């Protein structure tokens, strides 16, 4: 038995949800470029869960369920009020989602119908949880979700209490489409491993949130913004990036386990970053990002991934940087839950082996002789 570090190149399951073939990402066979230009996040979530695009009436039904489920139990809000004000936002999300299960009478119901319903419920509630956390830590009361708004619009509305402008909603909606699913990424794999024990959907999502939190996965978008803030101004890009490369530091938002010739999602976020910068009359973050890309791609051949231009997009939308990864979770929840449902439909316990590298024939030594 020989281990493959990081399971690189290992095919661990079959799945009909998303594919990455020759650098092209599809959801249910539809190219991400097509979806990014034409689909809303709600259509994409439906596509991931049900395997087909919704008809107009199916989409309306989904939207009305999302409206119906978007409020969160008052006990969960009270719990969030007890979190330390400076707690990590992904740790807060992980805890809050775990607590949502406590107040869902169907949490342990393993029927297909109940699990699909819980996927929709979680999709509706995640933005509410994150917005409530973001406001409570600033000493503000949470804003209740508003029926009739899209997931993207409702999240922005609950963050600020004001109806967001159309450009912001469109940009966030497109970002949600682009992050919704990504084959067997680390957090999705974590979710599938958890539910393959026939544990419940909440446990699967909590595992996934924990995996997404790390800077090698979802935490990279926030780490990109930390780097942009450290650089500070367009004049400093060259010196800071060259120093990082000379010190063999990883440049966040670059490289990918699967894409070696570029992440197909990055170009959409780059375009969005440029358009938002123009609209807001400040191109600094965009220009700095392009300059970083020139240097890193030029010197290392590494291309930006989905996280790189997300950072400037979200910042230009006025979103605090520690909410970037929770926003990724709002989107990826649709993929996680689609994979959880797929795992339940054709389940077998996921239990790989380890190549043992420890000592052999060791003997127990009584404590007084150690
Ligand atoms: C995404 C990532 C985890 C993929 O990891 P991986 O497939 O295990 O790739 P490796 O870490 O083995 O990288 C291969 C080589 O490229 C280098 N490399 C990879 N990403 C790099 C980066 N962002 N900056 C600088 N060098 C990088 C590695 O140092 C390694 O070089 P070496 O062969 O000289 O040791 C990795 O590229 C990374 O850490 N990127 C930054 C974090 C990030 O943006 N994550 C979001 C992913 S969507």
Short mmCIF file of N, CA and C in Angstrom, two decimals, residues 83-150:
data_model
loop_
_atom_site.label_atom_id
_atom_site.label_comp_id
_atom_site.label_asym_id
_atom_site.label_seq_id
_atom_site.Cartn_x
_atom_site.Cartn_y
_atom_site.Cartn_z
N UNK A 83 -21.64 34.94 21.41
CA UNK A 83 -20.30 34.67 20.87
C UNK A 83 -19.38 35.86 21.19
N UNK A 84 -18.08 35.58 21.43
CA UNK A 84 -17.16 36.70 21.62
C UNK A 84 -17.20 37.61 20.38
N UNK A 85 -17.15 38.92 20.57
CA UNK A 85 -17.31 39.87 19.45
C UNK A 85 -16.21 39.70 18.39
N UNK A 86 -15.02 39.25 18.85
CA UNK A 86 -13.91 39.15 17.89
C UNK A 86 -13.71 37.72 17.40
N UNK A 87 -14.77 36.90 17.53
CA UNK A 87 -14.59 35.50 17.12
C UNK A 87 -14.42 35.39 15.61
N UNK A 88 -13.73 34.36 15.18
CA UNK A 88 -13.53 34.11 13.75
C UNK A 88 -14.89 33.87 13.08
N UNK A 89 -15.11 34.52 11.94
CA UNK A 89 -16.44 34.46 11.32
C UNK A 89 -16.81 33.05 10.85
N UNK A 90 -15.83 32.27 10.40
CA UNK A 90 -16.15 30.90 9.98
C UNK A 90 -16.40 30.01 11.19
N UNK A 91 -15.72 30.29 12.30
CA UNK A 91 -15.99 29.53 13.53
C UNK A 91 -17.41 29.85 13.99
N UNK A 92 -17.81 31.11 13.87
CA UNK A 92 -19.17 31.51 14.25
C UNK A 92 -20.19 30.81 13.35
N UNK A 93 -19.90 30.77 12.05
CA UNK A 93 -20.83 30.13 11.11
C UNK A 93 -20.96 28.64 11.41
N UNK A 94 -19.81 28.01 11.67
CA UNK A 94 -19.80 26.57 11.97
C UNK A 94 -20.66 26.27 13.20
N UNK A 95 -20.52 27.11 14.24
CA UNK A 95 -21.27 26.91 15.48
C UNK A 95 -22.76 27.18 15.26
N UNK A 96 -23.05 28.26 14.54
CA UNK A 96 -24.46 28.63 14.33
C UNK A 96 -25.18 27.57 13.49
N UNK A 97 -24.51 27.04 12.47
CA UNK A 97 -25.17 26.01 11.64
C UNK A 97 -25.40 24.76 12.47
N UNK A 98 -24.43 24.43 13.31
CA UNK A 98 -24.61 23.27 14.19
C UNK A 98 -25.82 23.50 15.09
N UNK A 99 -25.99 24.74 15.58
CA UNK A 99 -27.11 25.00 16.48
C UNK A 99 -28.45 25.04 15.73
N UNK A 100 -28.42 25.36 14.42
CA UNK A 100 -29.69 25.32 13.66
C UNK A 100 -30.32 23.93 13.74
N UNK A 101 -29.46 22.91 13.73
CA UNK A 101 -29.95 21.53 13.77
C UNK A 101 -30.76 21.25 15.03
N UNK A 102 -30.37 21.94 16.13
CA UNK A 102 -31.02 21.67 17.41
C UNK A 102 -32.49 22.10 17.39
N UNK A 103 -32.80 23.06 16.53
CA UNK A 103 -34.16 23.61 16.50
C UNK A 103 -34.93 23.16 15.25
N UNK A 104 -34.39 22.18 14.53
CA UNK A 104 -35.11 21.65 13.38
C UNK A 104 -35.66 20.28 13.75
N UNK A 105 -36.98 20.18 13.91
CA UNK A 105 -37.56 18.89 14.33
C UNK A 105 -37.27 17.77 13.32
N UNK A 106 -36.95 18.17 12.06
CA UNK A 106 -36.70 17.14 11.03
C UNK A 106 -35.20 16.83 10.89
N UNK A 107 -34.39 17.35 11.83
CA UNK A 107 -32.92 17.22 11.67
C UNK A 107 -32.48 15.77 11.48
N UNK A 108 -33.11 14.84 12.18
CA UNK A 108 -32.66 13.44 12.10
C UNK A 108 -33.51 12.62 11.12
N UNK A 109 -34.44 13.27 10.43
CA UNK A 109 -35.29 12.54 9.46
C UNK A 109 -34.46 12.26 8.21
N UNK A 110 -34.22 11.00 7.91
CA UNK A 110 -33.32 10.64 6.81
C UNK A 110 -34.07 10.34 5.51
N UNK A 111 -35.37 10.69 5.44
CA UNK A 111 -36.08 10.45 4.17
C UNK A 111 -35.56 11.43 3.12
N UNK A 112 -35.66 11.03 1.86
CA UNK A 112 -35.17 11.86 0.76
C UNK A 112 -35.88 13.22 0.78
N UNK A 113 -37.19 13.16 0.95
CA UNK A 113 -38.00 14.38 0.94
C UNK A 113 -37.53 15.35 2.03
N UNK A 114 -37.31 14.82 3.23
CA UNK A 114 -36.87 15.67 4.34
C UNK A 114 -35.47 16.23 4.06
N UNK A 115 -34.61 15.43 3.46
CA UNK A 115 -33.25 15.91 3.21
C UNK A 115 -33.21 17.00 2.13
N UNK A 116 -34.03 16.86 1.08
CA UNK A 116 -34.10 17.91 0.06
C UNK A 116 -34.62 19.19 0.72
N UNK A 117 -35.64 19.04 1.55
CA UNK A 117 -36.22 20.19 2.22
C UNK A 117 -35.19 20.88 3.13
N UNK A 118 -34.36 20.08 3.81
CA UNK A 118 -33.34 20.66 4.69
C UNK A 118 -32.25 21.38 3.88
N UNK A 119 -31.95 20.85 2.68
CA UNK A 119 -30.97 21.54 1.83
C UNK A 119 -31.48 22.94 1.49
N UNK A 120 -32.76 23.03 1.14
CA UNK A 120 -33.36 24.33 0.79
C UNK A 120 -33.41 25.23 2.04
N UNK A 121 -33.78 24.63 3.16
CA UNK A 121 -33.87 25.41 4.41
C UNK A 121 -32.49 26.01 4.77
N UNK A 122 -31.45 25.16 4.69
CA UNK A 122 -30.11 25.64 5.01
C UNK A 122 -29.68 26.74 4.04
N UNK A 123 -30.03 26.56 2.75
CA UNK A 123 -29.67 27.57 1.76
C UNK A 123 -30.33 28.91 2.10
N UNK A 124 -31.56 28.83 2.58
CA UNK A 124 -32.27 30.06 2.94
C UNK A 124 -31.69 30.69 4.21
N UNK A 125 -31.26 29.83 5.15
CA UNK A 125 -30.88 30.34 6.47
C UNK A 125 -29.43 30.81 6.57
N UNK A 126 -28.56 30.25 5.73
CA UNK A 126 -27.14 30.61 5.87
C UNK A 126 -26.88 32.12 5.74
N UNK A 127 -27.46 32.78 4.71
CA UNK A 127 -27.23 34.24 4.61
C UNK A 127 -27.76 34.99 5.83
N UNK A 128 -28.87 34.51 6.38
CA UNK A 128 -29.47 35.17 7.55
C UNK A 128 -28.54 35.06 8.75
N UNK A 129 -27.96 33.86 8.92
CA UNK A 129 -27.03 33.62 10.03
C UNK A 129 -25.82 34.56 9.91
N UNK A 130 -25.25 34.63 8.71
CA UNK A 130 -24.02 35.41 8.53
C UNK A 130 -24.29 36.91 8.72
N UNK A 131 -25.40 37.36 8.15
CA UNK A 131 -25.73 38.79 8.29
C UNK A 131 -26.02 39.12 9.75
N UNK A 132 -26.71 38.21 10.45
CA UNK A 132 -27.01 38.46 11.87
C UNK A 132 -25.71 38.55 12.66
N UNK A 133 -24.79 37.62 12.41
CA UNK A 133 -23.50 37.64 13.11
C UNK A 133 -22.76 38.96 12.85
N UNK A 134 -22.75 39.37 11.56
CA UNK A 134 -22.01 40.58 11.19
C UNK A 134 -22.59 41.82 11.88
N UNK A 135 -23.90 41.86 12.06
CA UNK A 135 -24.50 43.03 12.71
C UNK A 135 -24.37 42.96 14.24
N UNK A 136 -24.61 41.77 14.79
CA UNK A 136 -24.59 41.64 16.25
C UNK A 136 -23.21 42.02 16.80
N UNK A 137 -22.15 41.63 16.11
CA UNK A 137 -20.81 41.94 16.65
C UNK A 137 -20.53 43.44 16.61
N UNK A 138 -21.33 44.17 15.83
CA UNK A 138 -21.18 45.63 15.81
C UNK A 138 -22.19 46.31 16.73
N UNK A 139 -22.86 45.49 17.54
CA UNK A 139 -23.82 46.05 18.49
C UNK A 139 -25.16 46.42 17.85
N UNK A 140 -25.41 45.93 16.62
CA UNK A 140 -26.68 46.25 15.95
C UNK A 140 -27.64 45.07 16.06
N UNK A 141 -28.93 45.36 15.91
CA UNK A 141 -29.92 44.29 15.87
C UNK A 141 -29.91 43.65 14.48
N UNK A 142 -30.15 42.34 14.39
CA UNK A 142 -30.22 41.72 13.05
C UNK A 142 -31.42 42.27 12.26
N UNK A 143 -31.27 42.26 10.95
CA UNK A 143 -32.38 42.67 10.06
C UNK A 143 -33.06 41.41 9.56
N UNK A 144 -34.38 41.35 9.69
CA UNK A 144 -35.11 40.15 9.25
C UNK A 144 -35.05 40.03 7.72
N UNK A 145 -35.02 38.80 7.20
CA UNK A 145 -35.02 38.63 5.74
C UNK A 145 -36.30 39.19 5.13
N UNK A 146 -36.18 39.63 3.86
CA UNK A 146 -37.34 40.23 3.20
C UNK A 146 -37.80 39.29 2.07
N UNK A 147 -39.08 38.94 2.09
CA UNK A 147 -39.60 38.05 1.05
C UNK A 147 -39.54 38.74 -0.32
N UNK A 148 -39.31 37.95 -1.34
CA UNK A 148 -39.31 38.49 -2.71
C UNK A 148 -37.93 38.88 -3.20
N UNK A 149 -36.93 38.88 -2.31
CA UNK A 149 -35.57 39.21 -2.75
C UNK A 149 -34.81 37.92 -3.08
N UNK A 150 -33.85 38.03 -4.01
CA UNK A 150 -33.01 36.88 -4.32
C UNK A 150 -32.09 36.60 -3.13
#
